Coordinates of C-alpha atoms in Angstrom, one line a residue:
Chain A
M549 CA 4.0 12.5 27.2
S550 CA 1.0 14.7 26.8
I551 CA -0.4 15.6 23.4
I552 CA -2.1 18.9 22.5
L553 CA -3.7 19.5 19.1
S554 CA -4.7 23.0 18.5
D555 CA -7.0 24.1 15.7
I556 CA -5.9 21.4 13.3
S557 CA -7.5 21.6 9.8
K558 CA -6.8 19.5 6.7
N559 CA -8.4 19.6 3.3
F560 CA -7.9 17.1 0.4
G561 CA -8.8 19.2 -2.6
R562 CA -12.3 20.4 -1.8
F563 CA -12.9 17.7 0.7
S564 CA -12.5 18.9 4.3
A565 CA -11.0 16.0 6.2
L566 CA -10.5 17.8 9.5
N567 CA -12.2 20.9 10.7
H568 CA -10.6 22.9 13.5
I569 CA -9.7 20.1 15.8
N570 CA -8.8 20.9 19.4
L571 CA -7.8 18.0 21.5
E572 CA -5.8 17.6 24.7
I573 CA -4.6 14.1 25.8
P574 CA -3.0 13.8 29.2
E575 CA 0.1 11.7 29.7
G576 CA -0.3 8.0 30.1
E577 CA -3.8 7.8 28.6
L578 CA -5.0 5.1 26.2
V579 CA -7.2 7.0 23.8
A580 CA -9.5 5.7 21.1
L581 CA -10.2 7.9 18.1
L582 CA -13.6 6.5 17.1
G583 CA -15.7 7.4 14.1
P584 CA -17.3 6.0 11.0
S585 CA -15.0 5.5 8.0
G586 CA -14.1 8.7 6.3
C587 CA -14.5 10.8 9.4
G588 CA -10.8 11.9 9.4
K589 CA -9.6 9.8 12.3
T590 CA -6.7 8.2 10.4
T591 CA -5.7 11.6 9.0
L592 CA -5.6 13.0 12.5
L593 CA -3.4 10.1 13.6
R594 CA -1.1 10.7 10.7
I595 CA -0.9 14.4 11.4
I596 CA 0.1 13.6 15.0
A597 CA 2.8 11.3 13.7
G598 CA 4.1 13.7 11.1
L599 CA 3.3 11.5 8.2
E600 CA 0.8 14.1 7.0
Q601 CA 1.0 17.9 7.3
A602 CA -2.0 19.8 8.6
D603 CA -3.1 22.8 6.5
S604 CA -3.3 24.8 9.7
G605 CA -2.9 24.3 13.4
R606 CA -0.2 23.0 15.7
V607 CA 0.8 19.7 17.2
L608 CA 2.4 19.9 20.7
L609 CA 4.1 16.8 22.2
S610 CA 5.0 17.3 25.9
G611 CA 4.4 21.0 25.4
E612 CA 6.9 21.2 22.6
D613 CA 5.7 22.4 19.2
K614 CA 6.5 19.6 16.8
T615 CA 4.4 20.8 13.9
E616 CA 7.3 21.4 11.6
Q617 CA 9.4 18.5 12.8
H618 CA 10.0 15.5 10.5
V619 CA 8.3 12.2 11.4
S620 CA 11.7 10.6 12.0
R621 CA 12.5 13.0 14.8
R622 CA 9.2 13.2 16.6
G623 CA 9.8 10.3 18.9
I624 CA 6.6 8.5 18.0
G625 CA 5.9 4.8 17.4
F626 CA 3.5 4.1 14.6
V627 CA 1.7 0.8 14.1
F628 CA 0.2 0.6 10.6
Q629 CA -3.1 -0.9 9.8
H630 CA -1.6 -3.6 7.6
Y631 CA 1.5 -3.7 9.8
A632 CA 3.9 -2.6 7.1
L633 CA 6.6 -5.0 8.3
F634 CA 9.7 -5.0 6.2
R635 CA 9.1 -8.0 4.0
H636 CA 12.7 -8.7 3.2
M637 CA 13.8 -8.8 6.9
T638 CA 13.4 -11.4 9.6
V639 CA 11.3 -10.6 12.6
F640 CA 14.5 -9.9 14.6
D641 CA 15.8 -7.5 11.9
N642 CA 12.4 -5.8 11.7
V643 CA 12.4 -5.1 15.5
A644 CA 16.1 -4.1 15.4
F645 CA 15.7 -1.7 12.5
G646 CA 14.9 1.4 14.6
L647 CA 18.0 0.8 16.8
R648 CA 20.3 0.1 13.9
V649 CA 19.4 3.3 12.0
K650 CA 20.3 5.5 15.0
P651 CA 23.3 7.9 14.4
K652 CA 26.6 6.2 15.3
K653 CA 27.0 8.3 18.4
I654 CA 23.8 7.2 20.1
R655 CA 23.4 3.7 18.5
P656 CA 23.5 0.9 21.0
S657 CA 26.2 -1.8 20.6
T658 CA 25.4 -5.0 18.7
G659 CA 25.1 -6.9 22.0
D660 CA 22.7 -4.3 23.5
I661 CA 20.6 -4.4 20.3
H662 CA 20.5 -8.2 20.6
R663 CA 19.4 -8.2 24.2
K664 CA 16.8 -5.4 23.7
V665 CA 15.2 -7.0 20.6
H666 CA 14.9 -10.4 22.4
A667 CA 13.5 -8.7 25.4
L668 CA 10.9 -6.9 23.3
L669 CA 10.0 -10.1 21.4
E670 CA 9.6 -11.9 24.7
L671 CA 7.3 -9.0 25.8
V672 CA 5.0 -9.7 22.8
Q673 CA 5.5 -13.4 23.3
L674 CA 7.1 -14.0 19.9
D675 CA 10.8 -14.7 20.6
W676 CA 10.5 -18.2 19.2
L677 CA 9.7 -16.7 15.8
H678 CA 12.7 -14.3 15.7
D679 CA 14.2 -15.8 12.5
R680 CA 11.0 -16.0 10.5
F681 CA 10.0 -13.6 7.7
P682 CA 6.7 -11.6 7.9
D683 CA 5.1 -13.8 5.2
Q684 CA 5.4 -16.8 7.5
L685 CA 3.5 -15.2 10.4
S686 CA -0.2 -15.1 11.1
G687 CA -2.1 -11.7 11.2
G688 CA -2.0 -11.6 15.0
Q689 CA 1.7 -12.4 15.1
R690 CA 2.5 -9.7 12.5
Q691 CA 0.5 -7.2 14.6
R692 CA 2.6 -8.0 17.6
V693 CA 5.9 -7.8 15.7
A694 CA 4.8 -4.4 14.4
L695 CA 4.1 -3.3 18.0
A696 CA 7.5 -4.6 19.2
R697 CA 9.2 -2.8 16.3
A698 CA 7.5 0.5 17.2
L699 CA 8.3 0.0 20.9
A700 CA 12.0 -0.6 20.2
V701 CA 12.8 3.1 19.8
E702 CA 11.2 3.8 23.1
P703 CA 8.6 6.2 21.7
S704 CA 7.0 8.7 24.0
V705 CA 3.7 8.3 22.1
L706 CA 2.4 5.2 20.5
L707 CA 0.0 5.6 17.6
L708 CA -1.9 2.6 16.2
D709 CA -4.0 2.8 13.1
E710 CA -6.9 0.3 13.2
P711 CA -4.8 -2.1 15.2
F712 CA -7.3 -4.9 15.1
G713 CA -9.0 -4.1 11.8
A714 CA -7.4 -6.9 9.8
L715 CA -7.7 -9.7 12.4
D716 CA -10.1 -12.6 13.0
A717 CA -12.8 -11.9 15.6
S718 CA -11.4 -14.4 18.1
V719 CA -7.8 -13.1 17.7
R720 CA -9.1 -9.6 18.0
K721 CA -10.7 -10.2 21.4
D722 CA -7.5 -11.5 22.8
L723 CA -5.3 -8.8 21.4
R724 CA -7.6 -6.0 22.7
L725 CA -7.2 -7.2 26.3
W726 CA -3.5 -7.8 25.8
L727 CA -3.0 -4.3 24.4
R728 CA -4.8 -2.8 27.3
S729 CA -2.7 -4.7 29.9
L730 CA 0.5 -3.9 27.9
H731 CA -0.4 -0.3 28.0
Y732 CA -0.7 -0.3 31.7
E733 CA 2.6 -2.2 32.0
L734 CA 4.5 0.4 29.8
N735 CA 2.4 3.5 30.5
V736 CA 3.2 5.0 27.1
T737 CA 0.6 7.6 26.0
S738 CA -1.2 5.7 23.2
I739 CA -3.8 6.6 20.6
F740 CA -5.5 4.1 18.5
V741 CA -7.9 4.6 15.6
T742 CA -11.0 2.4 15.3
H743 CA -14.4 2.4 13.7
D744 CA -15.6 -0.3 16.1
Q745 CA -17.4 1.3 19.1
E746 CA -17.3 -1.9 21.1
E747 CA -13.5 -2.0 20.7
A748 CA -13.1 1.6 21.7
M749 CA -15.2 1.2 24.8
E750 CA -13.5 -2.0 25.8
V751 CA -9.9 -0.9 25.4
A752 CA -9.6 2.8 25.8
S753 CA -9.5 4.8 29.0
R754 CA -10.8 7.8 27.0
V755 CA -12.8 7.9 23.8
V756 CA -12.8 10.7 21.2
V757 CA -15.8 10.5 18.9
L758 CA -15.2 12.0 15.4
N759 CA -17.6 12.6 12.6
H760 CA -17.2 14.6 9.4
G761 CA -13.8 15.9 10.5
C762 CA -15.2 17.3 13.8
I763 CA -15.0 16.1 17.4
E764 CA -18.5 15.2 18.5
Q765 CA -17.7 14.2 22.1
Q766 CA -14.8 13.1 24.2
G767 CA -14.6 11.5 27.6
A768 CA -14.4 8.2 29.5
P769 CA -16.3 5.4 27.9
S770 CA -19.0 5.3 30.6
E771 CA -19.5 9.0 30.3
I772 CA -20.0 8.8 26.5
Y773 CA -22.4 5.9 26.8
D774 CA -24.5 7.3 29.7
H775 CA -24.5 11.0 28.6
P776 CA -24.2 11.2 24.9
A777 CA -23.7 14.8 23.7
N778 CA -25.8 14.6 20.7
A779 CA -27.9 12.4 18.4
F780 CA -24.9 11.2 16.4
V781 CA -23.0 9.9 19.5
S782 CA -26.1 8.4 20.9
K783 CA -26.8 6.4 17.8
F784 CA -23.1 5.5 17.1
I785 CA -22.3 4.2 20.5
G786 CA -24.2 1.2 21.6
Q787 CA -27.8 0.4 20.7
T788 CA -30.4 3.1 20.8
N789 CA -34.1 3.3 20.0
V790 CA -35.0 6.6 18.4
L791 CA -38.6 7.3 19.2
Q792 CA -40.9 10.2 18.5
F793 CA -43.7 11.0 20.9
D794 CA -46.6 13.3 20.9
Q795 CA -48.6 14.3 23.9
Q796 CA -51.5 11.9 23.3
E797 CA -49.4 8.8 23.3
G798 CA -49.6 6.7 26.4
L799 CA -46.0 5.4 26.7
L800 CA -45.0 6.1 30.2
L801 CA -42.1 8.5 30.0
P802 CA -39.9 9.7 32.8
N803 CA -40.6 13.3 31.9
T804 CA -42.8 15.2 29.4
P805 CA -41.3 15.3 25.9
P806 CA -39.7 18.5 24.8
D807 CA -41.2 19.9 21.6
G808 CA -40.0 18.6 18.3
K809 CA -37.3 16.4 19.8
S810 CA -36.9 12.6 19.6
A811 CA -36.2 10.3 22.5
H812 CA -33.1 8.3 22.4
V813 CA -33.7 5.3 24.6
R814 CA -31.2 2.5 25.4
P815 CA -32.8 -1.0 25.0
H816 CA -32.1 -1.8 28.7
D817 CA -33.9 1.4 29.9
I818 CA -37.3 0.1 28.9
V819 CA -39.3 -2.0 31.3
L820 CA -41.7 -4.4 29.6
A821 CA -44.9 -6.0 31.0
K822 CA -47.7 -8.0 29.6
A823 CA -50.7 -5.8 28.8
S824 CA -53.8 -6.6 30.9
N825 CA -56.1 -5.7 28.0
D826 CA -55.9 -4.4 24.4
D827 CA -56.6 -0.8 25.3
N828 CA -53.5 -0.1 27.3
A829 CA -51.1 -2.1 25.1
H830 CA -48.2 -0.1 23.6
A831 CA -46.5 -2.7 21.4
V832 CA -46.7 -6.2 20.0
L833 CA -44.0 -8.7 20.5
R834 CA -42.5 -9.7 17.2
D835 CA -39.4 -11.8 17.9
W836 CA -36.5 -12.2 20.2
Q837 CA -32.8 -13.2 20.1
H838 CA -30.5 -14.6 22.7
L839 CA -27.4 -12.5 23.3
G840 CA -25.8 -14.7 26.0
A841 CA -27.0 -13.4 29.3
L842 CA -29.4 -11.0 27.8
I843 CA -32.4 -11.3 25.5
R844 CA -33.1 -8.8 22.8
I845 CA -36.8 -8.4 22.2
E846 CA -38.1 -6.9 19.0
L847 CA -41.4 -5.1 19.4
E848 CA -43.6 -3.3 17.0
K849 CA -45.1 -0.1 18.3
I850 CA -48.9 0.2 18.2
S851 CA -49.6 3.8 17.1
P852 CA -52.1 5.5 14.8
Y853 CA -49.3 7.8 13.6
H854 CA -46.1 5.7 13.2
S855 CA -47.2 2.2 12.5
G856 CA -44.6 -0.6 12.1
L857 CA -41.9 1.2 14.1
S858 CA -39.6 -1.3 15.7
I859 CA -38.5 -1.0 19.3
F860 CA -35.7 -3.1 20.8
V861 CA -35.7 -4.0 24.5
E862 CA -33.0 -5.9 26.3
M863 CA -33.4 -7.8 29.6
P864 CA -31.8 -10.6 31.5
N865 CA -32.7 -14.1 30.4
E866 CA -34.4 -15.1 33.7
Q867 CA -36.6 -12.0 33.7
F868 CA -37.8 -12.8 30.2
K869 CA -38.6 -16.4 31.2
Q870 CA -40.8 -15.1 34.1
L871 CA -42.8 -12.9 31.8
A872 CA -43.7 -16.0 29.7
L873 CA -44.3 -14.0 26.5
K874 CA -45.1 -15.4 23.1
K875 CA -44.9 -13.9 19.7
G876 CA -47.9 -11.7 19.1
D877 CA -48.5 -10.9 22.7
K878 CA -49.4 -7.3 23.5
V879 CA -47.2 -5.5 26.0
T880 CA -47.0 -2.2 27.9
L881 CA -43.7 -0.3 28.0
Q882 CA -42.2 2.0 30.6
I883 CA -39.3 4.1 29.6
Q884 CA -37.0 4.8 32.6
R885 CA -34.4 7.0 31.0
A886 CA -34.3 8.9 27.7
H887 CA -32.0 11.5 26.1
W888 CA -33.7 14.1 23.9
F889 CA -32.1 15.3 20.7
H890 CA -33.2 16.9 17.5
Chain B
M635 CA -31.5 -35.4 -7.0
N636 CA -31.3 -37.5 -10.1
A637 CA -32.0 -34.4 -12.2
V638 CA -29.1 -32.6 -10.5
T639 CA -26.6 -35.3 -11.2
D640 CA -27.8 -35.5 -14.7
L641 CA -27.3 -31.9 -15.1
I642 CA -23.7 -32.1 -13.7
K643 CA -23.0 -35.0 -16.1
T644 CA -24.2 -33.0 -19.1
A645 CA -22.2 -30.0 -18.0
E646 CA -19.1 -32.2 -17.8
A647 CA -19.8 -33.7 -21.2
V648 CA -20.2 -30.2 -22.7
K649 CA -17.1 -28.9 -20.9
R650 CA -14.7 -31.6 -22.1
P651 CA -14.6 -30.9 -25.9
A652 CA -14.7 -27.1 -25.2
L653 CA -11.5 -27.2 -23.2
T654 CA -9.4 -29.7 -25.2
D655 CA -9.0 -29.3 -28.9
P656 CA -8.7 -32.2 -31.2
V657 CA -5.2 -33.7 -31.6
W658 CA -4.7 -32.6 -35.2
L659 CA -5.4 -29.0 -34.3
R660 CA -3.0 -29.1 -31.3
R661 CA -0.3 -30.6 -33.4
A662 CA -0.9 -28.1 -36.2
L663 CA -0.7 -25.1 -33.8
T664 CA 2.4 -26.4 -32.1
G665 CA 4.0 -27.1 -35.5
I666 CA 3.2 -23.6 -36.8
A667 CA 4.6 -22.0 -33.7
L668 CA 7.8 -24.1 -33.7
G669 CA 8.3 -23.6 -37.4
F670 CA 7.9 -19.9 -37.0
I671 CA 10.4 -19.7 -34.2
L672 CA 12.9 -21.9 -36.1
L673 CA 12.5 -19.8 -39.3
F674 CA 12.6 -16.3 -37.9
L675 CA 14.6 -16.7 -34.7
C676 CA 16.9 -19.7 -34.9
L677 CA 17.8 -19.6 -38.5
P678 CA 19.1 -16.0 -38.6
L679 CA 21.1 -16.8 -35.5
A680 CA 22.6 -19.8 -37.2
V681 CA 23.3 -17.8 -40.4
V682 CA 25.1 -15.2 -38.4
L683 CA 27.4 -17.7 -36.8
I684 CA 27.9 -19.8 -40.0
E685 CA 28.8 -16.7 -42.0
A686 CA 31.0 -15.3 -39.2
F687 CA 33.1 -18.5 -39.2
A688 CA 32.8 -19.2 -43.0
K689 CA 36.5 -18.6 -43.5
G690 CA 37.7 -20.1 -40.3
W691 CA 38.5 -19.0 -36.8
A692 CA 41.6 -17.0 -37.7
T693 CA 39.7 -14.7 -40.2
Y694 CA 36.9 -14.3 -37.6
W695 CA 39.4 -13.2 -35.0
S696 CA 41.3 -10.9 -37.4
A697 CA 37.9 -9.3 -38.4
L698 CA 37.2 -8.7 -34.8
T699 CA 40.6 -7.3 -34.0
Q700 CA 40.6 -4.8 -36.8
P701 CA 41.1 -1.2 -35.4
D702 CA 37.7 -0.1 -36.8
T703 CA 35.9 -3.0 -35.2
L704 CA 37.7 -2.5 -31.9
S705 CA 36.8 1.2 -32.0
A706 CA 33.1 0.3 -32.6
I707 CA 33.2 -2.1 -29.7
R708 CA 34.8 0.6 -27.5
L709 CA 32.2 3.2 -28.6
T710 CA 29.3 0.8 -27.9
L711 CA 30.7 0.1 -24.5
L712 CA 31.2 3.8 -23.8
T713 CA 27.7 4.6 -24.9
A714 CA 26.2 1.9 -22.6
L715 CA 28.5 2.9 -19.8
V716 CA 27.2 6.4 -19.9
T717 CA 23.6 5.9 -20.7
V718 CA 22.7 3.0 -18.5
P719 CA 23.7 4.5 -15.2
L720 CA 22.1 7.8 -16.2
N721 CA 18.8 6.2 -17.2
T722 CA 18.9 4.0 -14.1
L723 CA 19.0 7.2 -12.1
F724 CA 16.4 9.0 -14.2
G725 CA 14.2 5.9 -14.1
L726 CA 14.4 5.7 -10.3
C727 CA 13.6 9.4 -10.0
A728 CA 10.6 9.2 -12.4
A729 CA 9.2 6.1 -10.7
W730 CA 9.7 7.7 -7.3
A731 CA 8.0 10.9 -8.3
I732 CA 5.1 9.1 -10.0
T733 CA 4.4 6.5 -7.3
R734 CA 5.1 8.6 -4.2
F735 CA 3.9 12.1 -4.9
Q736 CA 0.7 13.7 -6.0
F737 CA 1.2 16.5 -8.5
P738 CA -0.6 18.1 -11.4
G739 CA 0.4 16.7 -14.8
K740 CA 1.3 13.3 -13.3
S741 CA -0.6 11.3 -15.9
L742 CA 0.9 13.4 -18.7
L743 CA 4.4 12.5 -17.3
L744 CA 3.4 8.8 -17.3
T745 CA 2.4 9.1 -20.9
L746 CA 5.6 11.0 -21.9
I747 CA 7.8 8.3 -20.4
D748 CA 6.4 6.0 -23.1
L749 CA 7.1 8.4 -25.9
P750 CA 10.5 6.9 -26.9
F751 CA 8.6 3.5 -27.3
S752 CA 6.0 5.0 -29.6
V753 CA 8.1 7.2 -31.8
S754 CA 10.1 5.7 -34.6
P755 CA 13.8 5.6 -33.6
V756 CA 14.7 7.5 -36.9
I757 CA 12.5 10.4 -35.8
S758 CA 14.1 10.3 -32.3
G759 CA 17.5 10.7 -34.0
L760 CA 16.2 13.4 -36.3
I761 CA 15.0 15.4 -33.2
F762 CA 18.5 15.8 -32.1
V763 CA 19.7 16.8 -35.5
L764 CA 17.0 19.4 -35.6
I765 CA 18.1 20.7 -32.2
F766 CA 21.8 20.5 -32.4
G767 CA 22.5 20.2 -36.1
A768 CA 24.2 23.1 -38.1
Q769 CA 20.8 24.5 -39.0
G770 CA 19.2 23.4 -35.7
W771 CA 17.8 25.6 -32.9
L772 CA 20.9 25.3 -30.8
G773 CA 23.2 24.7 -33.7
E774 CA 24.8 28.2 -33.6
W775 CA 25.2 28.2 -29.9
V776 CA 26.8 24.8 -29.9
S777 CA 29.3 25.6 -32.7
A778 CA 30.1 28.9 -31.1
H779 CA 31.2 27.1 -28.0
N780 CA 33.2 24.6 -30.1
I781 CA 31.0 21.6 -29.0
K782 CA 30.4 18.9 -31.5
V783 CA 27.1 17.1 -30.9
I784 CA 25.9 15.8 -34.2
Y785 CA 28.1 13.4 -36.1
A786 CA 30.0 13.0 -32.8
V787 CA 30.0 10.9 -29.7
P788 CA 27.7 13.3 -27.6
G789 CA 25.0 13.0 -30.2
I790 CA 25.1 9.2 -30.1
I791 CA 24.9 9.2 -26.3
L792 CA 22.0 11.7 -26.3
A793 CA 20.1 9.7 -28.9
T794 CA 20.7 6.5 -27.0
L795 CA 19.6 8.2 -23.7
F796 CA 16.4 9.2 -25.3
I797 CA 15.7 5.8 -26.8
T798 CA 16.5 3.8 -23.6
F799 CA 14.8 6.1 -21.1
P800 CA 11.5 4.1 -20.5
F801 CA 13.1 0.7 -19.6
V802 CA 13.9 1.3 -16.0
A803 CA 10.9 3.5 -15.1
R804 CA 8.5 1.1 -16.8
E805 CA 9.8 -1.8 -14.7
L806 CA 9.7 0.1 -11.5
I807 CA 6.4 2.0 -11.6
P808 CA 3.9 -0.9 -11.5
L809 CA 6.0 -2.6 -8.8
M810 CA 6.3 0.5 -6.6
Q811 CA 2.6 1.3 -7.1
E812 CA 1.7 -2.2 -5.9
M813 CA 4.0 -2.0 -2.9
G814 CA 2.7 1.2 -1.6
S815 CA 4.6 3.5 0.7
Q816 CA 3.7 2.1 4.1
E817 CA 7.0 0.3 4.7
E818 CA 8.8 3.5 3.8
E819 CA 6.7 5.5 6.2
A820 CA 7.3 2.8 8.9
A821 CA 11.1 3.2 8.3
L822 CA 10.8 7.0 8.7
S823 CA 8.7 6.7 11.8
L824 CA 11.4 4.5 13.3
G825 CA 13.9 7.3 12.9
A826 CA 15.5 6.4 9.6
S827 CA 16.9 9.1 7.4
S828 CA 15.7 9.4 3.8
W829 CA 18.9 7.6 2.6
Q830 CA 18.6 4.9 5.1
M831 CA 15.0 4.4 4.1
F832 CA 15.9 4.2 0.4
F833 CA 18.9 1.9 0.7
Q834 CA 17.6 -0.4 3.4
I835 CA 13.8 -0.6 2.6
T836 CA 13.0 0.6 -0.9
L837 CA 16.0 -0.7 -2.8
P838 CA 15.9 -4.3 -1.4
N839 CA 12.3 -4.5 -2.4
I840 CA 12.7 -3.2 -6.0
K841 CA 16.2 -4.6 -6.7
W842 CA 15.2 -7.5 -9.0
A843 CA 12.8 -5.3 -11.1
L844 CA 15.5 -2.6 -11.1
L845 CA 18.2 -5.0 -12.4
Y846 CA 15.7 -6.3 -15.0
G847 CA 15.1 -2.8 -16.2
V848 CA 18.8 -2.1 -16.3
L849 CA 19.4 -5.2 -18.3
L850 CA 16.8 -4.4 -20.9
C851 CA 18.1 -0.8 -21.0
N852 CA 21.7 -2.0 -21.6
A853 CA 20.6 -4.4 -24.3
R854 CA 18.9 -1.6 -26.2
A855 CA 21.7 0.9 -25.6
M856 CA 24.2 -1.5 -27.2
G857 CA 21.8 -2.6 -30.0
E858 CA 20.2 0.7 -31.0
F859 CA 20.5 1.3 -34.7
G860 CA 18.0 3.8 -36.1
A861 CA 18.4 6.8 -33.9
V862 CA 22.1 6.4 -33.6
S863 CA 22.4 6.0 -37.3
V864 CA 20.8 9.4 -37.9
V865 CA 23.1 11.3 -35.6
S866 CA 26.3 9.4 -36.0
G867 CA 27.4 10.2 -39.6
H868 CA 29.0 6.8 -39.9
I869 CA 32.6 7.9 -39.5
R870 CA 34.6 4.7 -39.4
G871 CA 36.7 4.4 -36.3
L872 CA 35.1 7.4 -34.8
T873 CA 31.4 7.4 -34.7
N874 CA 30.4 3.9 -35.6
T875 CA 28.9 1.8 -32.9
L876 CA 28.7 -2.0 -33.4
P877 CA 25.3 -2.1 -35.1
L878 CA 26.4 0.7 -37.4
H879 CA 29.7 -1.1 -38.0
V880 CA 27.8 -4.2 -39.1
E881 CA 25.9 -2.3 -41.7
V882 CA 29.0 -0.4 -43.0
S883 CA 31.0 -3.6 -43.2
Y884 CA 28.2 -5.5 -45.0
N885 CA 27.7 -2.6 -47.5
E886 CA 31.4 -2.8 -48.3
Y887 CA 31.1 -6.6 -49.0
D888 CA 33.2 -7.4 -45.9
F889 CA 30.8 -10.3 -45.0
V890 CA 33.1 -11.9 -42.4
G891 CA 33.6 -8.6 -40.7
A892 CA 29.9 -7.8 -40.7
F893 CA 28.9 -11.2 -39.4
A894 CA 31.7 -11.3 -36.9
S895 CA 30.5 -8.0 -35.4
A896 CA 26.9 -9.3 -35.6
S897 CA 27.9 -12.4 -33.7
I898 CA 29.0 -10.2 -30.8
L899 CA 25.6 -8.5 -30.8
A900 CA 23.9 -11.9 -31.1
G901 CA 26.0 -13.2 -28.2
L902 CA 25.0 -10.2 -26.2
A903 CA 21.3 -10.9 -27.0
L904 CA 21.6 -14.5 -25.8
L905 CA 23.4 -13.4 -22.7
T906 CA 20.6 -10.9 -22.0
L907 CA 18.0 -13.6 -22.5
V908 CA 19.8 -15.9 -20.0
L909 CA 20.2 -13.1 -17.5
K910 CA 16.6 -12.0 -18.0
T911 CA 15.2 -15.5 -17.4
T912 CA 17.4 -15.7 -14.3
L913 CA 16.2 -12.4 -13.0
E914 CA 12.6 -13.3 -13.6
W915 CA 13.0 -16.5 -11.8
L916 CA 14.7 -14.7 -8.8
Q917 CA 11.9 -12.1 -8.8
Q918 CA 9.4 -14.9 -8.6
Q919 CA 11.3 -16.5 -5.7
N920 CA 11.4 -13.2 -4.0
R921 CA 7.7 -12.6 -4.2
S922 CA 6.8 -16.0 -2.7
P923 CA 9.5 -16.9 -0.2
T924 CA 7.3 -19.4 1.7

């Protein structure tokens, strides 16, 4: 089911949480609402769900205006950040809840409910825990029960609030990939909220970057990474060096710097070489860290204007070994690609 | 290294006398506490029972089965039967409003709920006399419509309602605040109606606290003296509740009657304590099921 948000605004007292949000999500996408905390992403998710009312604007699901419709009739599945499992019910009863509260006329028979719940629990690989209570589960297990519970009512849209926020790093990695493959298996339009850009880039087919209640950019992960729309997106997504240049400086740039703008340069877009003499050196090597296949090199820029500025460069391990650099070595830099923002 | 272990040793040496008091002090404190409990809690209870049975089981029974005593018991039960369900409902509403909605004046409401606790019961009774009494604000309107409030059963019920209002709300508010509304929102998002949400999600989570509040509310409704005394008028067989009947009988030198009625209230208190302990235990079990 497609989702259209048109001109959504929401204020909490004098604080403007969302500011004229327009967003269109095509059917079957897995979308990440990404932004720093307090940017309004959870509020937006709750407005789509109907758990919160927007001050103005409309919410359209499958082209139908659902703005006034109660959360219980929107046909959405919502997975809460802290799972919100019913603590007094077993895993089975939690998942069955959505089926059992259906009006008598459309409620499945006990046998059907039984089959369906077990099928869902098998889907999330937790059928063996069906008679446990939420307290007896680990974080990752609770998360999957919450997901099975939301899926039981066959929602046309699945909304997940910080789905991996409260999990251990290792569990988180597994669940991310699992959620992604589950999404392609079920093909339910899904939106998840996250403040972790890595998570958004890894899981989502489409990323919406929010800041201060406004959409900064939306698009495929690669699009956002390679062509950030503004300085905020460039700094928020991935690592970026923000550098200021004036004409005299000798760093080799791909183009002449526009006036008054800063260059946003990805660490892997800088080529580094040992300086042949002190005069043409751009930076001094301070330190480096191993990031698995890559090395992150910390440099200090040599400049009469901005001394002490750190520049990060990333390059493959092998390449770094061939350069045979030591701490304190002087190096030259060549910037291959830069985005210019104010 | 040696210096560190030395330091730890000194710390332990310092800690020991600070945490454990000398034997004589421990015994003295325990003795005082036990003596106090014996003197002020157990002794009166014993006196009530001894006095009630001073002239034998038959006299006790006939004191209890006097028409006036029976009518006092009936009125007490009636009062509890009306006020407890009403205050359960009010308490639920108040707790729901305070923990689930944002509205101006919320903290004022929270303070007002405690008002019956902070006002002397006599004043609480007096309020109703000032409102519904012959010279009260609504006195003329009430008598014009032939309704008797003061010195009648409605007044007793009103005063008891006022006095026992905070018990249920006070139990529920902290619990519901701590629980948050996410489980309720989850139930709604799964298609539950508001009633289904309340009866299947909210109520099971708050039931022990609710029962606890109802129990305390009931104990107070049956035992309230001050406020009821002001509005009742002490009419024997008509507007005397059990606590008032105890006083009236005692003042008329009917000691067996007074203590027999008192023994019922004392029994009620003991029963409440047992139930209260059971509920607390169940609540504890419920919070940590693993």
